[in-house]
Tab-separated table of C-alpha atoms and ligand atoms in Angstrom:
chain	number	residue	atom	x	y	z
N	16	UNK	CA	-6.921	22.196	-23.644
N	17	UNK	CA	-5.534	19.734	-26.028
N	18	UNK	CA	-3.763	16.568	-24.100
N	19	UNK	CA	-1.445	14.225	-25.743
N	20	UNK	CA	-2.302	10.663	-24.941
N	21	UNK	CA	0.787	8.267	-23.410
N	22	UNK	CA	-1.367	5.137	-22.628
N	23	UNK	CA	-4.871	4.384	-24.253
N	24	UNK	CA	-6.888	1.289	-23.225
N	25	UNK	CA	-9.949	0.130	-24.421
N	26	UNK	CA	-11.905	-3.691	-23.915
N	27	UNK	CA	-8.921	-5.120	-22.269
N	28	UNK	CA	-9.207	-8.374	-21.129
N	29	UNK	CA	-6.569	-10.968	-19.662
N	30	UNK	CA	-7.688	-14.347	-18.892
N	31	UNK	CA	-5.528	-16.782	-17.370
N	32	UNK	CA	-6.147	-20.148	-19.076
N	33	UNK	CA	-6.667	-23.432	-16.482
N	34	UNK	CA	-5.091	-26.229	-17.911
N	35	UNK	CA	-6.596	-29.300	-16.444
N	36	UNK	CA	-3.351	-31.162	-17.330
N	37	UNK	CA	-0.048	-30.472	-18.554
N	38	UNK	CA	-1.003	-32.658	-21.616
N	39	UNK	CA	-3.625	-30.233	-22.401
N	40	UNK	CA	-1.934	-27.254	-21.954
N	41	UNK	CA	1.257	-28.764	-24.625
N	42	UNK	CA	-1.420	-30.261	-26.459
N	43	UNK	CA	-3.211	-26.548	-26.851
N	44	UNK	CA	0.362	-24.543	-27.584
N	45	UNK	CA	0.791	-27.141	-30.330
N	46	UNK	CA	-2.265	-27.027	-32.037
N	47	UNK	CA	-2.879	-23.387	-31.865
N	48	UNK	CA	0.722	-22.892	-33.733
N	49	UNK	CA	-0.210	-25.161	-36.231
N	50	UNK	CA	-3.086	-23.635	-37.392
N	51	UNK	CA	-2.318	-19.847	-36.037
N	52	UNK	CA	-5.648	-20.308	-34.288
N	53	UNK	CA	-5.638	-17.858	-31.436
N	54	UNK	CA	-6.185	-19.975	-27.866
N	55	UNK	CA	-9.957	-19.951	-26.666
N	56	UNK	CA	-11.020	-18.940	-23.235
N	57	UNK	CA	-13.662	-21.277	-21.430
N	58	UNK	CA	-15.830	-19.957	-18.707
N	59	UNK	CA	-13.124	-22.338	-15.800
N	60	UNK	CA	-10.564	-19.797	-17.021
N	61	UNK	CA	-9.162	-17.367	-14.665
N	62	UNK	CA	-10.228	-13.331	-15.504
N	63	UNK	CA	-7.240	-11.198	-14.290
N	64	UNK	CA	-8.779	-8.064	-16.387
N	65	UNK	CA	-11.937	-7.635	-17.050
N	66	UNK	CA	-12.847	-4.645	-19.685
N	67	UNK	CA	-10.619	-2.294	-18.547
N	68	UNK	CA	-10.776	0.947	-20.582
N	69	UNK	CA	-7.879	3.803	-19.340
N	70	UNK	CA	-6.574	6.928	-20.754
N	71	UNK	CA	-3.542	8.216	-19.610
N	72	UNK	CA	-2.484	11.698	-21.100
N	73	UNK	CA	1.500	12.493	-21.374
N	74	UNK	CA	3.123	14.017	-18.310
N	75	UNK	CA	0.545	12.478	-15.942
N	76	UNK	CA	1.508	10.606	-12.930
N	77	UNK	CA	-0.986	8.198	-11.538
N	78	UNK	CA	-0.980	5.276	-9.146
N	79	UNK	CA	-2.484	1.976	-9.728
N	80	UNK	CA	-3.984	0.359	-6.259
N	81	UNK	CA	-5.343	-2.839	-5.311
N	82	UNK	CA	-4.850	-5.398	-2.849
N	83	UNK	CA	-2.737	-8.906	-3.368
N	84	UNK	CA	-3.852	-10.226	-6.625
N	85	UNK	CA	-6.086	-7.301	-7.672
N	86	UNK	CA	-4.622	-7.758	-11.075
N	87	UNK	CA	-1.847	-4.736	-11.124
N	88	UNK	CA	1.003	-6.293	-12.374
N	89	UNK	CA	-0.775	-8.182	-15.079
N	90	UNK	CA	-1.925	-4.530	-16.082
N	91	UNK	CA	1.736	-3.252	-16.116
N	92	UNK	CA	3.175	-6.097	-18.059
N	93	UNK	CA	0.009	-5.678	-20.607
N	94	UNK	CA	1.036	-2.512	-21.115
N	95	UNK	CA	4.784	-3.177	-21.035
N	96	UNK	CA	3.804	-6.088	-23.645
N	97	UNK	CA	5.477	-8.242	-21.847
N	98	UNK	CA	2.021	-10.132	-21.427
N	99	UNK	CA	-0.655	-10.397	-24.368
N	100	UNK	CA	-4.351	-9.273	-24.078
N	101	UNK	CA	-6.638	-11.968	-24.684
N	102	UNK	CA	-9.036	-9.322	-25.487
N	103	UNK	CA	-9.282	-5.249	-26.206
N	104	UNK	CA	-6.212	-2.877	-27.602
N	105	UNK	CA	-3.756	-1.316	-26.195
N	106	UNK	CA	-2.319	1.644	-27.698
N	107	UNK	CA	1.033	3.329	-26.190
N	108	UNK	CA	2.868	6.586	-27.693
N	109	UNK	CA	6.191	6.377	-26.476
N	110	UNK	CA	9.181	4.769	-25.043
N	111	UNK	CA	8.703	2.619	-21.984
N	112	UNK	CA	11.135	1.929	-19.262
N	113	UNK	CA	9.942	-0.674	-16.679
N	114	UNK	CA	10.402	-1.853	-13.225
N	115	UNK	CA	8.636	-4.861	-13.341
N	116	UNK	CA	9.009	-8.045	-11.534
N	117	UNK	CA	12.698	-8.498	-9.474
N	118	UNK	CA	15.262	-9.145	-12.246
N	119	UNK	CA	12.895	-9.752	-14.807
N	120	UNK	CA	15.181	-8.960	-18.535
N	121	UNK	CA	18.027	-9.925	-16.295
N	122	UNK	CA	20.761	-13.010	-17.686
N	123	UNK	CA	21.792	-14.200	-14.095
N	124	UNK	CA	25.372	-15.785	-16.050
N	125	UNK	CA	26.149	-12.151	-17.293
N	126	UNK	CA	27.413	-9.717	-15.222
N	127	UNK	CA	25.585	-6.323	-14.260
N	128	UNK	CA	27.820	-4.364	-16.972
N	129	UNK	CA	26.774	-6.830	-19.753
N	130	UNK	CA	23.018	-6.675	-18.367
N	131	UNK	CA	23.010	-3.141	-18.513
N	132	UNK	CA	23.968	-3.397	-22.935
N	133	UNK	CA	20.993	-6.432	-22.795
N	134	UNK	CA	18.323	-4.231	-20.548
N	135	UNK	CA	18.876	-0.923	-22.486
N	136	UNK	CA	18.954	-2.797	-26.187
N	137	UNK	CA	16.076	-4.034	-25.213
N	138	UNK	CA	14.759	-0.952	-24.673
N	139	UNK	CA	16.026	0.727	-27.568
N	140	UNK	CA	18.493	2.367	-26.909
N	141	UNK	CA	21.436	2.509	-29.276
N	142	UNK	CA	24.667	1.436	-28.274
N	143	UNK	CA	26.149	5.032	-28.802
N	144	UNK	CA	24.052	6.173	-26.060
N	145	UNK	CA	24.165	3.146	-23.925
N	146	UNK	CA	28.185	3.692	-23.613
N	147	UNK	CA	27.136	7.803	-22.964
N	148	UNK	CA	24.910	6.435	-19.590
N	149	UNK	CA	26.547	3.788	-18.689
N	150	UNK	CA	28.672	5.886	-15.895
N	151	UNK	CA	25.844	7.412	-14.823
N	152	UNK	CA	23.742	4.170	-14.482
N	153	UNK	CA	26.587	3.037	-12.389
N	154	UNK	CA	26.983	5.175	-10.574
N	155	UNK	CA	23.141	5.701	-9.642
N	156	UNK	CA	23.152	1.825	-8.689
N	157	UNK	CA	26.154	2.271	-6.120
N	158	UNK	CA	27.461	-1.370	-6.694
N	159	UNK	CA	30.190	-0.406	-8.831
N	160	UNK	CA	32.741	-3.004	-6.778
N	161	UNK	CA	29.946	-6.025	-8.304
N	162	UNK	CA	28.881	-4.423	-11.715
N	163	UNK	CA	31.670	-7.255	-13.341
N	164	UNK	CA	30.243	-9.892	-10.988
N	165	UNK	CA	27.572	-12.290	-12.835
N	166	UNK	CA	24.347	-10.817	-11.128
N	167	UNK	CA	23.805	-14.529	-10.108
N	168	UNK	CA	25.822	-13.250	-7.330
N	169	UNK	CA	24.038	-10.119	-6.206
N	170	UNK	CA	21.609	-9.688	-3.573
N	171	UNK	CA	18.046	-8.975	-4.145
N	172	UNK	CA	18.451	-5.000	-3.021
N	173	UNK	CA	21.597	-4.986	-5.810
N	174	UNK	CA	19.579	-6.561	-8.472
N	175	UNK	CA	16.639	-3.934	-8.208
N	176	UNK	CA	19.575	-0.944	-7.671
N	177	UNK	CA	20.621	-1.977	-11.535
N	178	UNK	CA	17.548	-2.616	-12.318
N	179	UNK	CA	16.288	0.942	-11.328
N	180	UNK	CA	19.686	2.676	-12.435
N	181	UNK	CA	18.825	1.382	-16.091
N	182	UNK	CA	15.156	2.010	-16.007
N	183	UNK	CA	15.781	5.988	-14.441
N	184	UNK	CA	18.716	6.402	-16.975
N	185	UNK	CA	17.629	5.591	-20.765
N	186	UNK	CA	15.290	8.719	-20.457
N	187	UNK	CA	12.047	7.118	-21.454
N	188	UNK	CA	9.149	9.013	-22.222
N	189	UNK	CA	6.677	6.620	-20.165
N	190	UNK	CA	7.966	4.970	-16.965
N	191	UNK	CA	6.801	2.048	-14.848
N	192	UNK	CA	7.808	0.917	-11.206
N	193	UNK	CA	5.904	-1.710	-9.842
N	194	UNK	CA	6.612	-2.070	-6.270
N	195	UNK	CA	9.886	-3.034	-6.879
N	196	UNK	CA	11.557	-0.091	-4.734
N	197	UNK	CA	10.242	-1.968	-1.504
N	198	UNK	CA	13.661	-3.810	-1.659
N	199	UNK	CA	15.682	-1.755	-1.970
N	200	UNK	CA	17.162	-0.183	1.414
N	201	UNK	CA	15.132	3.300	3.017
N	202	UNK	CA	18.445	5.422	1.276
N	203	UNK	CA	17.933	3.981	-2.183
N	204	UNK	CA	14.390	4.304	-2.040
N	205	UNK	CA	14.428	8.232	-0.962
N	206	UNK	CA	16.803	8.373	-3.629
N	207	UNK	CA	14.577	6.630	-6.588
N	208	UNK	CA	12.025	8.430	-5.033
N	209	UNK	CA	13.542	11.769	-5.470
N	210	UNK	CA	14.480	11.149	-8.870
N	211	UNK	CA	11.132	9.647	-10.216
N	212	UNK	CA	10.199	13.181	-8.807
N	213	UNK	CA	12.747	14.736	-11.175
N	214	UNK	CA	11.724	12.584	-14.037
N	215	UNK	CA	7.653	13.545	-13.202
N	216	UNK	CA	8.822	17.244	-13.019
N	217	UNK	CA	10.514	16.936	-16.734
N	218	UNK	CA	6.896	16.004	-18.070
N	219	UNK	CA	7.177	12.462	-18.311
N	220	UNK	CA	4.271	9.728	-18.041
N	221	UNK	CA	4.710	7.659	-15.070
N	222	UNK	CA	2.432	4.698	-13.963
N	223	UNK	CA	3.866	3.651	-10.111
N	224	UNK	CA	2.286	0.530	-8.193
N	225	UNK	CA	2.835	1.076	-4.801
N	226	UNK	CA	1.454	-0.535	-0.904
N	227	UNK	CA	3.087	2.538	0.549
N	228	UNK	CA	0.142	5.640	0.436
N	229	UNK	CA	2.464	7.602	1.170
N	230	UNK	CA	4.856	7.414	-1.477
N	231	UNK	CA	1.782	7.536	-3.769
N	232	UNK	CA	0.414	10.609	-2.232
N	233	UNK	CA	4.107	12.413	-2.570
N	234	UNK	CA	4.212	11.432	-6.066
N	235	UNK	CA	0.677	10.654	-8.251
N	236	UNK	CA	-1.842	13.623	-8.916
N	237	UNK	CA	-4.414	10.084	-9.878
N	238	UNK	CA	-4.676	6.898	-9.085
N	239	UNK	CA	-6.797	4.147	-10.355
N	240	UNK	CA	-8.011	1.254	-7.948
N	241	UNK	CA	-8.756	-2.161	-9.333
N	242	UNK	CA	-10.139	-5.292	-7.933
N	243	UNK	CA	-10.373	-8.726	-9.077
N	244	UNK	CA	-9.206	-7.328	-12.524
N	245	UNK	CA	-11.967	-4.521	-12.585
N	246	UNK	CA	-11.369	-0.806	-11.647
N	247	UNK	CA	-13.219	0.250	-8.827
N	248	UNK	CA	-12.245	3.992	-8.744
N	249	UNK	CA	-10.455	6.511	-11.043
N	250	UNK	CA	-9.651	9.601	-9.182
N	251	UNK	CA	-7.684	12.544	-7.697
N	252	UNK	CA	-4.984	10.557	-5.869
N	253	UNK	CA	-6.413	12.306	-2.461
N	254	UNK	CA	-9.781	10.626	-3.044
N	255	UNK	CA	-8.448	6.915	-4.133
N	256	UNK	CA	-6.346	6.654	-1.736
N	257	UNK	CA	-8.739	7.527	0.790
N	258	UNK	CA	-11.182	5.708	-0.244
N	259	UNK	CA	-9.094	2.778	-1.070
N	260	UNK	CA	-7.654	2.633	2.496
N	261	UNK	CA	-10.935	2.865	4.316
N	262	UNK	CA	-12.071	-0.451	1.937
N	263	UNK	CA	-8.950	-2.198	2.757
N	264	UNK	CA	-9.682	-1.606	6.600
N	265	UNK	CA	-13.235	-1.857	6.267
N	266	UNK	CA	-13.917	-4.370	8.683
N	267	UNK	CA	-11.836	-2.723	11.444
N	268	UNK	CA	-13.745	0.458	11.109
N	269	UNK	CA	-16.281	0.142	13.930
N	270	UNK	CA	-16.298	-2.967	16.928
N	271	UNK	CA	-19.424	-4.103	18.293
N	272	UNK	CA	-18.506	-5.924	21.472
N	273	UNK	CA	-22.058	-8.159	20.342
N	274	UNK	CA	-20.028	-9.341	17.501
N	275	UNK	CA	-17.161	-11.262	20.226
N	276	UNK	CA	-19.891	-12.314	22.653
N	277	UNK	CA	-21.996	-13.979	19.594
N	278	UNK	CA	-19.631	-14.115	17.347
N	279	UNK	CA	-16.625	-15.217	18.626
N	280	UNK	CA	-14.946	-15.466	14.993
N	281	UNK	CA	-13.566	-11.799	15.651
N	282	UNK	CA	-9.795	-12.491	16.344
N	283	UNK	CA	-8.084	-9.527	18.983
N	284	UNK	CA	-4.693	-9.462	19.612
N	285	UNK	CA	-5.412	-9.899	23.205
N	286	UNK	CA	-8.670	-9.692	24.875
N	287	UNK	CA	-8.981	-10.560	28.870
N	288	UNK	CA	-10.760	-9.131	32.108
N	289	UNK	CA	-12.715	-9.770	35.019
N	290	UNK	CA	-15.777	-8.909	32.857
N	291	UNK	CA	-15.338	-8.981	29.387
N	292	UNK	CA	-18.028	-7.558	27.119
N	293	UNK	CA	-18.209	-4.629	29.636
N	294	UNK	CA	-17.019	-2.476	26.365
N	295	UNK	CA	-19.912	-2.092	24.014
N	296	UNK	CA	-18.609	-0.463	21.282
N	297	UNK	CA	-15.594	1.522	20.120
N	298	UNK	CA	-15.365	3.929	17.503
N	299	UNK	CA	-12.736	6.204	15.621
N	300	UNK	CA	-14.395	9.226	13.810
N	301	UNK	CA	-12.415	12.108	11.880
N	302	UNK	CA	-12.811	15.797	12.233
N	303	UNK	CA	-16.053	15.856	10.576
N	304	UNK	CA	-17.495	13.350	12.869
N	305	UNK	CA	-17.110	10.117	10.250
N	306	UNK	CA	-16.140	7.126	10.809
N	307	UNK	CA	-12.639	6.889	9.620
N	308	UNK	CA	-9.383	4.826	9.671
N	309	UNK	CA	-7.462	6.843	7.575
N	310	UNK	CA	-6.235	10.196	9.408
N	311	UNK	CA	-3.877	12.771	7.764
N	312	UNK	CA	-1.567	14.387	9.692
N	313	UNK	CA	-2.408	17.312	12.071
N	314	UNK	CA	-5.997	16.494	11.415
N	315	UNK	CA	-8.125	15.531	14.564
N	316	UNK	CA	-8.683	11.907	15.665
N	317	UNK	CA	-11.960	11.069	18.082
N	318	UNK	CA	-12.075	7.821	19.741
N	319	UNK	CA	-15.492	7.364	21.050
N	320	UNK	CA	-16.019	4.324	23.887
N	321	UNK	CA	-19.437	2.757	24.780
N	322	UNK	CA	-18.968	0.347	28.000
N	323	UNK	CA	-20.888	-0.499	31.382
N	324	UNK	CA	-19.549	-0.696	34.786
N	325	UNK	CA	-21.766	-2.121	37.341
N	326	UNK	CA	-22.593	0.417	39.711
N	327	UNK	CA	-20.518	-1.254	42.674
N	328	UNK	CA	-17.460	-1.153	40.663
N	329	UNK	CA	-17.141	2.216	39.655
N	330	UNK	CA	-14.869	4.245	42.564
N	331	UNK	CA	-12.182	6.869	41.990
N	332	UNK	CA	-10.152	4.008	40.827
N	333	UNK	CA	-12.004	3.028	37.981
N	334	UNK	CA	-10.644	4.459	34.925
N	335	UNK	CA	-11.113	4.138	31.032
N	336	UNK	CA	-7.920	3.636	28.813
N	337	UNK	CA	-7.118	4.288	25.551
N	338	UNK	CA	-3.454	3.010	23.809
N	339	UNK	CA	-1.804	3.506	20.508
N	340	UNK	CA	0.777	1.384	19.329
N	341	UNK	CA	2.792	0.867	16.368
N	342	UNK	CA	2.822	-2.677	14.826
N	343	UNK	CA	5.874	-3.875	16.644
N	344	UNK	CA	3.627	-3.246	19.602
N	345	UNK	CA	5.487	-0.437	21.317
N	346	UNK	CA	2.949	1.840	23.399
N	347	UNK	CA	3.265	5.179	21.702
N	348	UNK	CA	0.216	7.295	23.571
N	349	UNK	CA	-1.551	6.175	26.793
N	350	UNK	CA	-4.126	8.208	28.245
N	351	UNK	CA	-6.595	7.516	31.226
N	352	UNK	CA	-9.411	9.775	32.357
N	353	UNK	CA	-11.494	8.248	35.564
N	354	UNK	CA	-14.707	7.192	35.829
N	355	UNK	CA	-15.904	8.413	39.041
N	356	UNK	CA	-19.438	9.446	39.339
N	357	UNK	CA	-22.094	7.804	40.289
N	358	UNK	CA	-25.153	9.328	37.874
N	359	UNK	CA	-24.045	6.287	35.569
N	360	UNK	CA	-25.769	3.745	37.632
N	361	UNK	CA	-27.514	1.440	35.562
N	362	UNK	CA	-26.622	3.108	32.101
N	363	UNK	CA	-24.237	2.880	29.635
N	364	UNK	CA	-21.296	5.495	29.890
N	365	UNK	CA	-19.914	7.662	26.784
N	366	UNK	CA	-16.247	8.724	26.660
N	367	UNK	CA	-14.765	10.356	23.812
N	368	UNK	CA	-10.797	10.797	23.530
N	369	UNK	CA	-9.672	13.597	21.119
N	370	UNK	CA	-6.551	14.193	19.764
N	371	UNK	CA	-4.478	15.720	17.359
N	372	UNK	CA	-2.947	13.092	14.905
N	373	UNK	CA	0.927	13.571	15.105
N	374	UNK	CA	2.217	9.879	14.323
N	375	UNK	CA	4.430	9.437	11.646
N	376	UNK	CA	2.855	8.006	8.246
N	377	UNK	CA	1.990	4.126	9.105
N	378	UNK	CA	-0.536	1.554	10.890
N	379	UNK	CA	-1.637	1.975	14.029
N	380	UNK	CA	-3.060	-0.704	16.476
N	381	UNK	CA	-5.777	0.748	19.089
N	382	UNK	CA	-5.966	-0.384	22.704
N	383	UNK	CA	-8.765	-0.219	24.397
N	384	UNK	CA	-9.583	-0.838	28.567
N	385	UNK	CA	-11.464	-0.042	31.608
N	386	UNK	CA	-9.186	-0.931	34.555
N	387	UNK	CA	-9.167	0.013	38.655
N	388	UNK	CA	-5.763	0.889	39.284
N	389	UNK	CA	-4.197	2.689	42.373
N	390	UNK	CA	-0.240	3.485	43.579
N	391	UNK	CA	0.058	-0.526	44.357
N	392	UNK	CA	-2.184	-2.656	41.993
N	393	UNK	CA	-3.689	-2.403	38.554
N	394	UNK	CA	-6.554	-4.928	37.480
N	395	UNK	CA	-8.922	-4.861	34.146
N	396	UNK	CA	-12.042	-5.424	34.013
N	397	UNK	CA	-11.766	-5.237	30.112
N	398	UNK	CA	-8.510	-4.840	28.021
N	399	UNK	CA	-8.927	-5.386	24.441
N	400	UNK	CA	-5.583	-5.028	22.455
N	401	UNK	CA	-6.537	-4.536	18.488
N	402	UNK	CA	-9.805	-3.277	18.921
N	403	UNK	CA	-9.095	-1.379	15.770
N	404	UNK	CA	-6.255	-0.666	13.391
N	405	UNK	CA	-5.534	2.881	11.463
N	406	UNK	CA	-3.355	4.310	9.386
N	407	UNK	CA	-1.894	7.817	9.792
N	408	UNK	CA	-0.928	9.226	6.081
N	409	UNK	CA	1.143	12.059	5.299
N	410	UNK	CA	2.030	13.996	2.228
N	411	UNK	CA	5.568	14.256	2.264
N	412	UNK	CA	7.792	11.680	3.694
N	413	UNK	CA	9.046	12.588	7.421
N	414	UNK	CA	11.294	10.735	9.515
N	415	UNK	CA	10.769	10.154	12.866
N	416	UNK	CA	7.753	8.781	15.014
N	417	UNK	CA	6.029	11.483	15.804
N	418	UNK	CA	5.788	14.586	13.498
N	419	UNK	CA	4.259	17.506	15.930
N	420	UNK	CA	4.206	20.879	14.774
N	421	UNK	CA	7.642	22.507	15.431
N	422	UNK	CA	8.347	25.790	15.146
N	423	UNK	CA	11.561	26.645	13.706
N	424	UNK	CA	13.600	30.134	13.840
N	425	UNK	CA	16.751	31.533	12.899
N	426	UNK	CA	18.398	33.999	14.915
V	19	ATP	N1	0.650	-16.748	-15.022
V	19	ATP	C1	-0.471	-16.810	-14.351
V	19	ATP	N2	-1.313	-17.873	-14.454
V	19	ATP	C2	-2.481	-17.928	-13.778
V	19	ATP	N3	-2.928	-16.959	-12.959
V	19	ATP	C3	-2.148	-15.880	-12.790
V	19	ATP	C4	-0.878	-15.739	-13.472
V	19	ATP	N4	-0.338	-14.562	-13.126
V	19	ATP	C5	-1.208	-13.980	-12.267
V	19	ATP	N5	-2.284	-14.758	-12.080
V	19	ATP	C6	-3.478	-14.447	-11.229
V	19	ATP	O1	-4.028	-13.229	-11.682
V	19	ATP	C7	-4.462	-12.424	-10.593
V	19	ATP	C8	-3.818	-11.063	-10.668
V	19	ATP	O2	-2.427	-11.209	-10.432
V	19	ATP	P1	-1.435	-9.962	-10.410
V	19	ATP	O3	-0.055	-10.498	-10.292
V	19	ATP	O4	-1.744	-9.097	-11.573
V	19	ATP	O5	-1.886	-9.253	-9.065
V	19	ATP	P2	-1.269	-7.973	-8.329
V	19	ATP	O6	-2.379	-7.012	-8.164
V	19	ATP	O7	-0.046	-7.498	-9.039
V	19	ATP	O8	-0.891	-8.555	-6.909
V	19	ATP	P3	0.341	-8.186	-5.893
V	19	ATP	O9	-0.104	-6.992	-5.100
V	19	ATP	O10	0.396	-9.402	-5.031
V	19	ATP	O11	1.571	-7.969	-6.703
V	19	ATP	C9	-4.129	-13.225	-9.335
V	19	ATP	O12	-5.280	-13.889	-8.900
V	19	ATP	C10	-3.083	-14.216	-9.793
V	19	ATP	O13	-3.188	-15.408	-9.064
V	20	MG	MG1	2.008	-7.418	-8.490
């Protein structure tokens, strides 16, 4: 089948020059325009992209990951050309529309109608058609009461509503959103959402950087992972994003109670009992038995416990705990099963909780304790809050914290 490229990268580099003065960095600009010498790169510059080669074929939708200063908006704006490769071409067949950074092509003295002729000159658009979208690009944003306000005035969530409007409106052929939807409120952002679907579903390119997996899962068929300026993985968006997330909580992934007793650099939430370091070892495993902190929903979840009791200790009260909360710390499942007989004398005891994963897309903070508790009193004899984080992805956005299967009929 014969593909027609959008976005074609080959040898790109961006280095970040390190001025070790002001004096040198005026002294550089001056001297390199006097003699149209490009600037050099030293080996104490900073490498924000390092040989990056990408194809992107028209109508394709793909995610770019990384962590905090992986390098992804230096890739956007290298593509948008609002930043200049130091190194390697960069070849793009079509109109872009971009998201970038909050505001950025914004005059903060003009007001939002004005902005909108700047932003979609800018783009290209001729003024015939600006003055055929303008309504529309108002009335997308929702702020028509400020659109003849200087957007000096406007609040961060109005600036990326106009922002967006414009962007979604001047039908470009390639378009880029770099995590700029994160502020706006959760109704603007189902509604860009829903119409960067639209805009996917007409055919067009679309390159979306994105923290939320799940927004990238509802939206990218790839997604390309970079760190420290190099790309890691260039996949189905299923397998990046998997993979990506179990990097990203790598450390998290299994707890070795070894680690706190001779390590004590591993930081819990909370961590207290009468005999700490009873728990050995905790462990979160997916349906196929692997060690996982990534679960999709309706998948299974096993949490497997290794801990010792001392013989004398273990009576019908004696019971092992498992907790999930969400990150403001609210309990969301608690289950106990007790830990009553006596052939564990001496040994280490097993206990494996499994359930089915119905929690709404997000992070996940596991509790972990084994605690002697009866009608009047409740003490721990280990009680480790954070023992291990997950996250619980979905494919389509749901509301809600819990999603269990409903069934639904008409009669
Ligand atoms: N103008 C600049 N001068 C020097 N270094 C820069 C400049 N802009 C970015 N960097 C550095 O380049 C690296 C990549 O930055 P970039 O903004 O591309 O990261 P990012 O992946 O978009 O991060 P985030 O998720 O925080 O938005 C970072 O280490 C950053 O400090
Ligand atoms: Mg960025």
């Amino acid at each position: 089948m014969f593909f027609e490229r959008a976005i074609s990268i080959t040898g790109l580099f961006k280095y970040y020059k390190n001025y070790k003065t002001p004096i040198h960095r005026i002294k550089e600009i001056i001297l390199s325009s006097l003699s149209s010498q490009v600037v050099k790169y030293t080996k104490d510059d900073f490498c924000a992209l390092e040989n990056i080669d990408i194809n992107i074929n028209k109508g394709e939708v793909v995610a770019i990951l990384g962590k905090n200063g992986s390098g992804k908006s230096t890739l956007l704006q290298s593509i948008c050309g609002t930043l200049t490769p130091s190194l390697g071409e960069i070849k793009v067949n079509g109109r872009i529309a971009a998201l970038l950074e909050l505001g950025a092509g914004f005059n903060p003295e003009f007001t939002g109608r004005e902005n909108i002729y700047l932003n979609a000159a800018i783009l290209g658009l001729p003024k015939k058609e600006i003055e055929r979208s303008i309504d529309d690009i108002i009335d997308f944003s929702e702020i028509s009461d400020y659109i003849d306000h200087p957007v000096k005035q406007y609040s961060s969530g109005m600036y990326v509503r106009l922002a967006f409007s414009i962007a979604i409106n001047v039908d470009p052929d390639i378009l880029i959103v770099d995590e700029a939807l994160s502020v706006g409120d959760a109704k603007f952002q189902i509604k860009c959402l829903n119409k960067i679907k639209s805009i996917v579903a007409s055919g067009k390119t679309v390159l979306f950087v994105s923290h939320d997996i799940t927004s990238v899962r509802a939206l990218c068929t790839r997604a390309i992972w970079i760190d420290k300026g190099k790309i890691v993985m260039d996949d189905d968006v299923t397998n990046a994003t998997s993979k990506y997330l179990e990097y990203m909580y790598s450390d998290s992934k299994t707890m070795q109670n070894n680690d706190v007793v001779e390590n004590n650099t591993k930081k819990y939430i909370n961590h207290w009992g009468t005999h700490k370091g009873s728990i050995k070892k905790v462990e979160l495993k997916n349906e196929y038995q692997k060690t996982s902190s990534v679960f999709e929903l309706g998948t299974l979840m096993e949490f497997e416990l290794e801990y010792f009791i001392p013989s004398e200790l273990i009576s019908v009260d004696t019971k092992v705990s498992i907790s999930i909360k969400n990150k403001k710390g609210m309990d969301l499942i608690v289950h106990s099963a007790n830990v009553e007989s006596n052939s564990y004398e001496g040994k280490l005891i097993h206990t494996k909780f499994t359930l089915l994963n119905q929690l709404a897309a997000g992070e996940y903070i596991l509790v972990v304790a084994i605690e002697r508790s009866n009608d009047s009193e409740i003490s721990y004899l280990e009680y480790i809050e954070g023992v291990l984080y997950f996250t619980s992805v979905t494919i389509e956005k749901r509301h809600g914290l819990f999603n269990p299967e409903v069934r639904v009929e008409f009669y």
